[in-house]
Short mmCIF file of C-alpha atoms (C1' of nucleotides) in Angstrom, two decimals:
data_model
loop_
_atom_site.label_atom_id
_atom_site.label_comp_id
_atom_site.label_asym_id
_atom_site.label_seq_id
_atom_site.Cartn_x
_atom_site.Cartn_y
_atom_site.Cartn_z
CA MET A 1 9.39 -8.09 -3.12
CA SER A 2 10.23 -6.86 -6.53
CA SER A 3 13.27 -4.67 -7.11
CA LEU A 4 11.12 -2.44 -9.30
CA GLN A 5 10.37 0.48 -7.04
CA PRO A 6 8.32 3.58 -7.67
CA VAL A 7 10.26 6.80 -7.45
CA ARG A 8 10.61 7.81 -3.82
CA GLY A 9 7.72 9.94 -2.67
CA THR A 10 5.40 8.89 -5.50
CA HIS A 11 2.33 6.74 -5.12
CA ASP A 12 0.04 4.84 -7.43
CA LEU A 13 -3.57 5.71 -7.11
CA LEU A 14 -5.44 2.45 -7.37
CA PRO A 15 -9.15 2.58 -8.15
CA GLU A 16 -10.21 3.02 -4.53
CA ASP A 17 -7.68 5.82 -3.94
CA SER A 18 -8.75 7.39 -7.18
CA ARG A 19 -12.36 7.51 -6.05
CA ARG A 20 -11.35 9.30 -2.94
CA HIS A 21 -9.30 11.84 -4.90
CA ARG A 22 -12.02 12.37 -7.45
CA ARG A 23 -14.59 12.86 -4.71
CA VAL A 24 -12.46 15.71 -3.28
CA GLU A 25 -11.78 17.23 -6.66
CA GLU A 26 -15.30 17.03 -8.03
CA LEU A 27 -17.00 18.24 -4.90
CA ALA A 28 -14.58 21.13 -4.67
CA PHE A 29 -15.00 21.95 -8.33
CA GLU A 30 -18.77 21.85 -8.14
CA ILE A 31 -18.97 24.11 -5.10
CA ALA A 32 -16.35 26.50 -6.49
CA GLY A 33 -18.51 26.68 -9.56
CA ARG A 34 -21.41 27.90 -7.44
CA TYR A 35 -19.17 30.79 -6.39
CA GLY A 36 -18.44 31.64 -9.99
CA PHE A 37 -14.99 29.99 -10.32
CA GLY A 38 -14.04 28.51 -13.67
CA GLU A 39 -11.40 25.89 -14.10
CA ILE A 40 -7.96 26.70 -15.44
CA SER A 41 -5.35 24.08 -16.36
CA THR A 42 -1.82 25.32 -16.65
CA PRO A 43 1.06 23.11 -17.71
CA ILE A 44 2.71 21.00 -15.03
CA PHE A 45 6.06 22.49 -15.96
CA GLU A 46 7.18 26.00 -16.62
CA PHE A 47 10.40 27.85 -17.23
CA THR A 48 12.26 27.76 -13.93
CA GLU A 49 12.16 31.52 -13.67
CA VAL A 50 8.40 31.45 -13.27
CA PHE A 51 8.93 29.90 -9.84
CA SER A 52 12.32 31.27 -8.90
CA ARG A 53 11.49 34.85 -9.64
CA THR A 54 8.64 34.88 -7.18
CA LEU A 55 10.68 33.43 -4.32
CA GLY A 56 13.01 36.23 -3.35
CA GLU A 57 15.56 35.83 -0.58
CA THR A 58 14.76 32.28 0.39
CA SER A 59 15.09 31.10 -3.18
CA ASP A 60 18.28 29.16 -2.74
CA VAL A 61 16.65 27.09 -0.04
CA VAL A 62 13.57 26.50 -2.16
CA THR A 63 15.46 25.83 -5.30
CA LYS A 64 16.93 22.75 -3.69
CA GLU A 65 13.42 21.36 -3.35
CA MET A 66 12.33 21.95 -6.93
CA TYR A 67 12.36 19.34 -9.65
CA SER A 68 14.37 21.34 -12.16
CA PHE A 69 15.98 20.02 -15.28
CA THR A 70 17.30 21.13 -18.65
CA ASP A 71 15.38 19.86 -21.67
CA ARG A 72 16.70 18.87 -25.05
CA SER A 73 16.55 22.51 -26.25
CA GLY A 74 18.65 23.68 -23.27
CA ASP A 75 15.77 25.37 -21.55
CA GLY A 76 15.68 25.35 -17.77
CA LEU A 77 12.32 23.92 -16.78
CA THR A 78 10.77 23.02 -13.43
CA LEU A 79 7.91 20.74 -12.49
CA ARG A 80 5.48 23.03 -10.75
CA PRO A 81 5.86 23.04 -6.94
CA GLU A 82 2.59 24.88 -6.44
CA GLY A 83 -0.24 26.29 -8.48
CA THR A 84 -0.28 30.06 -8.02
CA ALA A 85 2.86 30.95 -10.01
CA GLY A 86 1.60 29.13 -13.05
CA VAL A 87 -1.79 30.80 -12.88
CA ALA A 88 -0.06 34.16 -12.45
CA ARG A 89 2.09 33.42 -15.50
CA ALA A 90 -0.96 32.43 -17.52
CA PHE A 91 -2.63 35.63 -16.39
CA ILE A 92 0.28 37.70 -17.67
CA SER A 93 1.09 35.81 -20.85
CA GLY A 94 -2.55 35.42 -21.74
CA GLY A 95 -3.38 39.08 -21.28
CA LEU A 96 -6.15 38.26 -18.88
CA ALA A 97 -5.95 41.65 -17.18
CA GLN A 98 -8.76 42.60 -19.59
CA GLN A 99 -11.17 40.23 -17.82
CA LEU A 100 -10.91 41.15 -14.20
CA PRO A 101 -12.11 40.08 -11.76
CA LEU A 102 -11.08 36.55 -12.46
CA LYS A 103 -12.11 33.56 -10.42
CA LEU A 104 -10.10 30.47 -11.17
CA PHE A 105 -10.07 26.91 -9.84
CA TYR A 106 -7.33 24.40 -10.53
CA ARG A 107 -6.50 20.85 -9.67
CA GLY A 108 -3.62 18.57 -10.44
CA PRO A 109 -0.25 17.22 -9.55
CA MET A 110 2.55 19.24 -7.95
CA PHE A 111 6.14 18.24 -7.36
CA ARG A 112 8.57 19.01 -4.54
CA HIS A 113 11.83 17.21 -3.83
CA GLU A 114 11.32 16.85 -0.11
CA ARG A 115 11.64 14.05 2.39
CA PRO A 116 8.27 12.25 2.35
CA GLN A 117 6.12 12.34 5.44
CA LYS A 118 2.58 11.61 6.36
CA GLY A 119 0.49 13.31 3.67
CA ARG A 120 3.56 14.85 2.14
CA LEU A 121 4.81 13.31 -1.07
CA ARG A 122 7.13 14.31 -3.89
CA GLN A 123 4.31 14.06 -6.38
CA PHE A 124 1.16 15.19 -4.69
CA HIS A 125 -2.10 16.74 -5.84
CA GLN A 126 -3.77 19.95 -4.99
CA ILE A 127 -6.96 21.80 -5.54
CA GLY A 128 -6.83 25.54 -5.36
CA VAL A 129 -8.52 28.82 -6.24
CA GLU A 130 -7.25 32.22 -7.19
CA LEU A 131 -9.33 35.38 -7.20
CA LEU A 132 -7.60 38.13 -9.13
CA GLY A 133 -8.36 41.77 -9.41
CA VAL A 134 -10.35 42.51 -6.28
CA GLU A 135 -8.75 44.85 -3.75
CA GLY A 136 -11.43 44.78 -1.08
CA PRO A 137 -11.94 42.41 1.76
CA GLN A 138 -14.99 40.88 0.09
CA ALA A 139 -12.57 38.72 -1.89
CA ASP A 140 -10.86 37.45 1.22
CA ILE A 141 -14.19 36.68 2.83
CA GLU A 142 -15.56 34.88 -0.22
CA VAL A 143 -12.46 32.81 -0.74
CA MET A 144 -12.40 31.63 2.84
CA ALA A 145 -16.10 31.04 2.93
CA LEU A 146 -15.62 28.85 -0.16
CA ALA A 147 -12.86 26.92 1.58
CA ALA A 148 -15.01 26.36 4.62
CA HIS A 149 -17.95 25.29 2.45
CA ILE A 150 -15.88 22.69 0.62
CA LEU A 151 -14.41 21.27 3.80
CA ASP A 152 -17.85 21.16 5.28
CA ALA A 153 -19.26 19.33 2.23
CA LEU A 154 -16.52 16.82 2.55
CA GLY A 155 -17.58 16.13 6.06
CA LEU A 156 -14.41 17.74 7.43
CA GLY A 157 -16.02 20.79 8.99
CA GLY A 158 -15.59 19.42 12.49
CA ALA A 159 -12.03 18.28 11.93
CA ALA A 160 -10.74 21.63 10.67
CA THR A 161 -10.07 24.90 12.33
CA LEU A 162 -9.74 28.17 10.38
CA GLU A 163 -6.91 30.29 11.73
CA LEU A 164 -6.15 33.65 10.24
CA ASN A 165 -4.04 36.71 10.69
CA SER A 166 -3.27 39.90 8.90
CA LEU A 167 0.23 40.74 7.69
CA GLY A 168 -1.04 44.21 6.88
CA ASP A 169 0.09 46.27 3.92
CA GLY A 170 3.73 46.71 3.00
CA ASP A 171 4.32 49.53 5.49
CA SER A 172 2.74 47.69 8.42
CA ARG A 173 4.64 44.60 7.62
CA GLU A 174 7.95 46.35 7.40
CA ALA A 175 7.33 48.19 10.67
CA TYR A 176 6.59 44.90 12.31
CA ARG A 177 9.54 43.15 10.84
CA LEU A 178 11.89 45.78 12.27
CA ALA A 179 10.25 45.54 15.67
CA LEU A 180 10.45 41.78 15.66
CA VAL A 181 14.06 41.69 14.61
CA ALA A 182 14.91 44.26 17.29
CA TYR A 183 13.20 42.10 19.90
CA LEU A 184 14.63 38.81 18.76
CA SER A 185 18.13 40.20 18.48
CA GLY A 186 17.89 40.91 22.16
CA GLN A 187 16.97 37.33 22.90
CA ARG A 188 19.65 35.63 20.83
CA ASP A 189 20.96 33.56 23.69
CA ARG A 190 17.49 32.07 24.25
CA LEU A 191 16.88 31.15 20.63
CA SER A 192 17.47 27.76 19.04
CA LYS A 193 20.09 27.31 16.40
CA ASP A 194 17.40 27.01 13.69
CA SER A 195 15.77 30.21 14.82
CA LEU A 196 19.04 32.12 14.83
CA GLU A 197 19.26 31.25 11.19
CA ARG A 198 15.68 32.24 10.64
CA LEU A 199 16.38 35.56 12.25
CA GLU A 200 18.93 36.28 9.57
CA ARG A 201 17.04 34.86 6.67
CA ASN A 202 13.35 35.11 7.29
CA PRO A 203 12.64 36.50 10.76
CA LEU A 204 8.84 36.11 10.64
CA ARG A 205 9.38 32.38 10.43
CA VAL A 206 10.62 32.36 14.02
CA LEU A 207 7.02 32.81 15.06
CA ASP A 208 6.32 29.34 13.64
CA SER A 209 9.06 27.54 15.50
CA LYS A 210 8.21 24.26 17.16
CA ASP A 211 11.07 24.53 19.57
CA GLU A 212 9.81 24.96 23.15
CA GLY A 213 12.47 27.51 24.03
CA ASP A 214 11.59 29.53 20.95
CA LYS A 215 7.94 29.35 21.82
CA ALA A 216 8.68 31.01 25.17
CA VAL A 217 10.57 33.76 23.42
CA VAL A 218 7.82 34.15 20.83
CA ALA A 219 5.15 34.36 23.52
CA GLU A 220 6.62 37.71 24.64
CA ALA A 221 7.35 38.97 21.15
CA PRO A 222 5.61 41.99 19.77
CA LEU A 223 2.36 41.16 17.94
CA LEU A 224 1.79 41.76 14.26
CA THR A 225 -1.64 43.07 15.08
CA ASP A 226 -0.16 45.95 17.06
CA TYR A 227 1.80 47.15 14.08
CA LEU A 228 -1.03 47.37 11.56
CA ASN A 229 -1.69 50.89 10.36
CA ASP A 230 -5.20 52.21 10.23
CA ALA A 231 -5.92 51.07 6.75
CA SER A 232 -4.67 47.59 7.35
CA ARG A 233 -6.50 47.37 10.69
CA THR A 234 -9.77 48.39 9.04
CA PHE A 235 -9.26 45.89 6.25
CA PHE A 236 -8.68 43.05 8.69
CA GLN A 237 -11.69 44.03 10.73
CA GLU A 238 -13.91 43.96 7.72
CA VAL A 239 -12.64 40.49 6.88
CA LEU A 240 -13.44 39.33 10.43
CA ASP A 241 -16.84 40.93 10.36
CA GLY A 242 -17.61 39.33 7.07
CA LEU A 243 -16.67 35.86 8.31
CA ALA A 244 -18.77 36.42 11.40
CA ALA A 245 -21.74 37.54 9.32
CA LEU A 246 -21.51 34.39 7.23
CA GLY A 247 -21.13 32.22 10.28
CA VAL A 248 -17.69 30.94 9.26
CA ALA A 249 -16.00 29.82 12.43
CA HIS A 250 -12.49 31.15 12.80
CA ARG A 251 -9.81 32.09 15.28
CA VAL A 252 -7.30 34.90 14.99
CA ASN A 253 -3.78 33.59 15.38
CA PRO A 254 -1.40 36.54 15.72
CA ARG A 255 1.59 34.29 15.02
CA LEU A 256 0.41 32.95 11.72
CA VAL A 257 2.72 34.32 9.06
CA ARG A 258 3.85 33.95 5.44
CA GLY A 259 7.46 34.15 4.49
CA LEU A 260 7.51 35.76 1.11
CA ASP A 261 7.42 39.47 0.36
CA TYR A 262 4.48 39.55 -1.93
CA TYR A 263 2.07 38.43 0.78
CA CYS A 264 -0.03 41.00 2.53
CA HIS A 265 -3.13 41.35 4.60
CA THR A 266 -4.99 38.11 5.09
CA ALA A 267 -3.08 34.89 5.75
CA PHE A 268 -5.04 31.84 6.71
CA GLU A 269 -4.87 28.10 7.31
CA PHE A 270 -7.30 25.32 8.03
CA THR A 271 -5.58 22.94 10.38
CA THR A 272 -6.44 19.62 11.90
CA THR A 273 -4.90 17.68 14.75
CA LEU A 274 -5.52 14.35 13.04
CA LEU A 275 -2.50 14.28 10.76
CA GLY A 276 0.49 14.59 13.06
CA ALA A 277 2.99 17.20 12.11
CA GLN A 278 1.36 17.82 8.73
CA GLY A 279 -1.67 19.52 10.24
CA THR A 280 -2.37 22.15 7.57
CA ILE A 281 -4.94 20.90 5.15
CA LEU A 282 -5.71 24.10 3.28
CA ALA A 283 -3.79 27.38 3.29
CA GLY A 284 -3.86 30.66 1.47
CA GLY A 285 -3.55 34.36 1.65
CA ARG A 286 -3.53 37.63 -0.20
CA TYR A 287 -0.65 38.26 -2.61
CA ASP A 288 -1.20 41.69 -4.03
CA GLY A 289 2.46 42.08 -4.97
CA LEU A 290 2.96 38.81 -6.80
CA ILE A 291 1.91 39.58 -10.29
CA ALA A 292 3.74 42.85 -10.36
CA GLN A 293 6.84 41.07 -9.05
CA MET A 294 6.60 38.65 -11.90
CA GLY A 295 6.52 41.52 -14.41
CA GLY A 296 2.79 41.80 -15.00
CA PRO A 297 0.40 44.68 -14.44
CA ALA A 298 -0.08 45.30 -10.68
CA THR A 299 -3.06 43.16 -9.82
CA PRO A 300 -4.29 42.14 -6.42
CA GLY A 301 -4.97 38.54 -5.79
CA ILE A 302 -5.98 36.09 -3.09
CA GLY A 303 -6.18 32.33 -3.16
CA TRP A 304 -5.65 29.06 -1.35
CA ALA A 305 -4.54 25.56 -2.11
CA ALA A 306 -5.30 22.26 -0.38
CA GLY A 307 -3.53 18.88 -0.62
CA ILE A 308 -5.84 16.18 -1.93
CA GLU A 309 -3.88 13.43 -0.23
CA ARG A 310 -4.35 14.98 3.16
CA LEU A 311 -8.00 15.68 2.55
CA SER A 312 -8.72 12.19 1.25
CA MET A 313 -6.94 10.66 4.29
CA LEU A 314 -9.50 12.39 6.45
CA LEU A 315 -12.52 11.23 4.50
CA ALA A 316 -14.50 8.85 6.64
CA GLU A 317 -14.98 6.26 3.92
CA SER A 318 -14.15 5.82 0.30
CA PRO A 319 -16.91 6.48 -2.11
CA ALA A 320 -18.37 3.21 -3.38
CA ALA A 321 -17.78 2.09 -6.94
CA LEU A 322 -20.78 1.80 -9.19
CA ARG A 323 -22.67 -1.44 -8.84
CA PRO A 324 -22.74 -3.26 -12.12
CA LEU A 325 -25.10 -5.80 -13.65
CA ALA A 326 -23.24 -9.03 -14.11
CA VAL A 327 -23.98 -10.66 -17.42
CA ILE A 328 -23.32 -14.40 -17.18
CA PRO A 329 -23.55 -16.74 -20.21
CA MET A 330 -24.13 -20.46 -19.72
CA ASN A 331 -22.99 -21.18 -23.30
CA ARG A 332 -23.86 -18.25 -25.51
CA ALA A 333 -20.74 -16.17 -25.18
CA THR A 334 -21.36 -13.94 -28.19
CA ASP A 335 -24.96 -13.31 -27.28
CA ALA A 336 -23.81 -12.38 -23.81
CA LEU A 337 -21.29 -9.98 -25.25
CA CYS A 338 -23.98 -8.36 -27.36
CA LEU A 339 -26.40 -8.20 -24.48
CA CYS A 340 -23.80 -6.64 -22.28
CA GLN A 341 -23.09 -3.99 -24.85
CA ARG A 342 -26.82 -3.34 -25.34
CA LEU A 343 -27.17 -2.68 -21.64
CA ARG A 344 -24.16 -0.34 -21.61
CA ARG A 345 -25.56 1.61 -24.46
CA ALA A 346 -28.79 1.85 -22.58
CA GLY A 347 -26.91 3.45 -19.70
CA PHE A 348 -26.43 0.50 -17.35
CA THR A 349 -23.14 -0.46 -15.79
CA ALA A 350 -22.57 -3.97 -16.99
CA ASP A 351 -19.76 -6.40 -16.24
CA LEU A 352 -19.04 -9.49 -18.31
CA GLY A 353 -16.98 -12.09 -16.54
CA TYR A 354 -14.29 -13.58 -18.73
CA SER A 355 -14.28 -17.18 -17.78
CA GLY A 356 -15.53 -19.86 -15.52
CA ASN A 357 -18.68 -21.72 -14.80
CA LEU A 358 -21.83 -20.30 -13.32
CA LYS A 359 -20.60 -20.64 -9.83
CA LYS A 360 -17.37 -18.84 -10.49
CA ARG A 361 -19.04 -16.10 -12.40
CA LEU A 362 -21.51 -15.48 -9.59
CA ALA A 363 -18.63 -15.37 -7.16
CA ARG A 364 -16.99 -12.76 -9.35
CA ALA A 365 -20.30 -10.88 -9.52
CA ASN A 366 -20.21 -10.76 -5.75
CA ARG A 367 -16.68 -9.55 -5.74
CA VAL A 368 -17.45 -6.59 -7.96
CA ASN A 369 -20.52 -5.92 -5.79
CA ALA A 370 -22.93 -6.50 -8.65
CA ARG A 371 -26.49 -5.44 -8.08
CA ALA A 372 -27.98 -8.23 -10.14
CA ALA A 373 -26.92 -11.06 -12.43
CA ILE A 374 -28.36 -11.51 -15.90
CA ILE A 375 -28.01 -15.21 -16.66
CA LEU A 376 -28.25 -16.43 -20.21
CA GLY A 377 -29.52 -20.00 -19.93
CA ASP A 378 -30.19 -21.99 -23.05
CA GLU A 379 -33.77 -22.83 -22.11
CA GLU A 380 -34.64 -19.25 -21.25
CA TRP A 381 -32.88 -18.03 -24.40
CA ASP A 382 -35.08 -20.29 -26.49
CA ARG A 383 -38.02 -18.43 -24.97
CA GLU A 384 -36.32 -15.12 -25.77
CA ALA A 385 -35.77 -14.55 -22.14
CA VAL A 386 -33.03 -14.37 -19.49
CA ALA A 387 -32.93 -15.08 -15.79
CA VAL A 388 -32.44 -11.98 -13.71
CA ARG A 389 -31.25 -12.59 -10.17
CA ASP A 390 -31.32 -9.83 -7.62
CA LEU A 391 -28.05 -10.47 -5.80
CA ASP A 392 -29.12 -8.59 -2.65
CA SER A 393 -32.39 -10.46 -2.14
CA GLY A 394 -31.64 -13.65 -3.98
CA ILE A 395 -34.92 -13.39 -5.82
CA GLN A 396 -34.66 -14.61 -9.36
CA GLU A 397 -37.16 -14.21 -12.17
CA GLU A 398 -37.38 -14.74 -15.86
CA VAL A 399 -37.53 -11.60 -17.97
CA LEU A 400 -38.32 -11.36 -21.67
CA LEU A 401 -35.54 -9.76 -23.72
CA ALA A 402 -38.07 -7.36 -25.20
CA SER A 403 -38.73 -5.76 -21.82
CA LEU A 404 -35.32 -6.17 -20.32
CA GLU A 405 -34.27 -2.50 -19.96
CA GLU A 406 -37.62 -1.66 -18.46
CA ARG A 407 -37.47 -4.45 -15.92
CA LEU A 408 -33.86 -3.66 -15.00
CA ALA A 409 -34.60 -0.03 -14.32
CA LYS A 410 -34.76 -0.65 -10.62
CA PHE A 411 -31.16 -1.93 -10.63
CA ARG A 412 -29.78 1.13 -12.30
"C1'" G B 1 20.05 17.59 4.33
"C1'" C B 2 19.51 15.47 9.86
"C1'" G B 3 17.43 12.00 13.69
"C1'" G B 4 14.21 7.78 15.57
"C1'" G B 5 11.40 3.29 14.20
"C1'" U B 6 10.47 -0.71 10.71
"C1'" G B 7 11.54 -4.24 6.38
"C1'" U B 8 9.25 -12.30 6.98
"C1'" A B 9 3.46 -14.94 1.70
"C1'" G B 10 -0.87 -10.52 -2.33
"C1'" C B 11 -2.41 -7.97 2.81
"C1'" U B 12 -1.94 -7.67 8.45
"C1'" C B 13 1.54 -9.78 11.37
"C1'" A B 14 3.94 -14.02 14.75
"C1'" G B 15 8.71 -16.27 14.82
"C1'" U B 16 11.52 -18.11 22.02
"C1'" U B 17 18.65 -17.06 24.64
"C1'" G B 18 21.28 -18.01 16.78
"C1'" G B 19 19.77 -24.72 15.90
"C1'" U B 20 18.26 -28.14 11.13
"C1'" U B 21 11.54 -28.99 6.99
"C1'" A B 22 9.60 -20.66 7.98
"C1'" G B 23 4.20 -19.95 10.62
"C1'" A B 24 -1.03 -17.77 11.51
"C1'" G B 25 -5.27 -15.01 10.01
"C1'" C B 26 -7.32 -12.72 5.80
"C1'" G B 27 -7.12 -13.09 0.57
"C1'" C B 28 -6.26 -16.37 -3.72
"C1'" C B 29 -7.03 -21.33 -6.25
"C1'" A B 30 -9.53 -26.15 -6.26
"C1'" G B 31 -13.30 -29.44 -4.40
"C1'" G B 32 -18.13 -30.50 -1.36
"C1'" U B 33 -21.47 -34.10 -8.87
"C1'" U B 34 -24.91 -31.84 -14.21
"C1'" G B 35 -27.40 -24.39 -14.51
"C1'" U B 36 -26.93 -20.49 -8.97
"C1'" G B 37 -23.15 -16.24 -5.29
"C1'" G B 38 -22.49 -14.25 -0.12
"C1'" U B 39 -22.29 -18.51 5.06
"C1'" C B 40 -20.06 -23.30 6.17
"C1'" C B 41 -16.56 -27.63 5.50
"C1'" U B 42 -12.12 -29.83 3.18
"C1'" G B 43 -7.77 -29.47 0.47
"C1'" G B 44 -3.91 -26.55 -2.20
"C1'" A B 45 -0.31 -22.90 -3.96
"C1'" U B 46 2.70 -18.82 -2.64
"C1'" G B 47 8.41 -16.62 0.39
"C1'" U B 48 16.07 -15.26 -2.42
"C1'" C B 49 12.96 -13.56 5.65
"C1'" G B 50 14.55 -5.90 1.43
"C1'" C B 51 19.72 -6.24 -0.74
"C1'" C B 52 25.23 -6.91 -0.10
"C1'" G B 53 29.00 -8.33 3.02
"C1'" G B 54 30.83 -10.07 7.88
"C1'" U B 55 30.86 -13.19 12.57
"C1'" U B 56 29.62 -18.48 13.43
"C1'" C B 57 29.80 -25.56 12.81
"C1'" G B 58 25.06 -23.09 11.91
"C1'" A B 59 21.90 -16.47 10.80
"C1'" A B 60 15.00 -14.41 9.63
"C1'" C B 61 17.53 -13.65 14.50
"C1'" C B 62 24.14 -10.94 15.94
"C1'" C B 63 27.51 -6.93 13.37
"C1'" G B 64 28.58 -3.41 9.22
"C1'" G B 65 26.95 -1.22 4.86
"C1'" U B 66 23.12 -0.18 1.46
"C1'" C B 67 18.11 0.58 -0.36
"C1'" A B 68 13.09 1.31 0.81
"C1'" C B 69 9.05 2.55 3.93
"C1'" U B 70 7.54 5.27 8.17
"C1'" C B 71 7.42 9.11 12.10
"C1'" G B 72 9.66 13.57 13.33
"C1'" C B 73 13.35 17.93 12.46
"C1'" C B 74 14.65 21.56 8.56
"C1'" C B 75 11.58 23.63 4.80
"C1'" C B 76 6.72 24.54 3.55
"C1'" A B 77 6.41 28.59 -2.44
#
RNA sequence: GCGGGUGUAGCUCAGUUGGUUAGAGCGCCAGGUUGUGGUCCUGGAUGUCGCCGGUUCGAACCCGGUCACUCGCCCCA
């Protein structure tokens, strides 16, 4: 084993892995396009404030998990840990408030300095969407329908469950927070050590605890749903009705929460039981307060993100590579090179082995799953022809160079 | 940051209570005559047994440390 290690939590994507990733990205992008989403690419690093300013109270915890550094100019920069903040920054700095509503799709690497786990790396990749400038529940419905559509198209519809909840508007949320803190404070002796800390720092997170004792406490806790005011309740009901009308399967989970202040109304996750503790494969929510909090014009927004690694682990099989035509010279190396290029320019996938006799080259053709072999034998060449061997059937025939592309069409 | 498990060939793994030359399957390479693959047969190469130190006459095996991977906790923007 070599001593040359990749950085902890980073992975190389070899061609087969890349095909899986691209399958996820491209399918998602294509379907998002049908919903009117256009692609945005923001830089993979930003000034650290772009991320830290959005994080509020929990920031010192989160800061420890960011890849932050000072560059040669002395600027504090951070590799993006997620996609929304960069999009929001682009929205503000690019003056995109003129173009609302905006529907944006993004994909690319994200970075978090965490302990790696299954489907959880330090450099990982996400796809995501943001829909900015729509206050009504239609946005929530559309964004979740899109997510369900993509998972379905990837063949993961059966493996994923949509759970959602409403955090309500600011008033509802605050009312609930007070009620929850009051309740939990009376249960201190039953809470785990972790949850006692959560109670101080981020009480809603107690609802997410995996501790059995905490779960028992949480089971009797007041429900967020009961603290929604009329406007929030109506909003949530419209979201649920819309999902039902579209036939998007879902389940209300009254304990599903988001930690940060700018979240409101809809919070949702698609989860699976197939990935151990890392069961969330796509998550999102409404963040009407975010852009204002970052210093932009108050703009409602909703979006989601999904980890490509987790999605691609769930794909039943990797997409196959293209099947090339294997061009095999007996002697005429230069002619083979030219012929290979001619085929590529004509739109074929063509592979030219680099060395070896006919036997070796055919073996290589097999290895790359070639559809057919084009063999340049001297005798055929003198007749301005080549031998074309169908590698699936084994049938071989002589084809005149003049009609080569036409005769190879069936192998395309 | 914390805890459990695991590091032996390119890959998946075996390796008896410590005992001398470290194994299998797959893959790879070569051959089974000249210009025909997948199947089959034969042969071959490959390891600092993760790394460092300790115990021992002797360590892949025991002990300590370290690094990495992995599963989980914390966190999940």
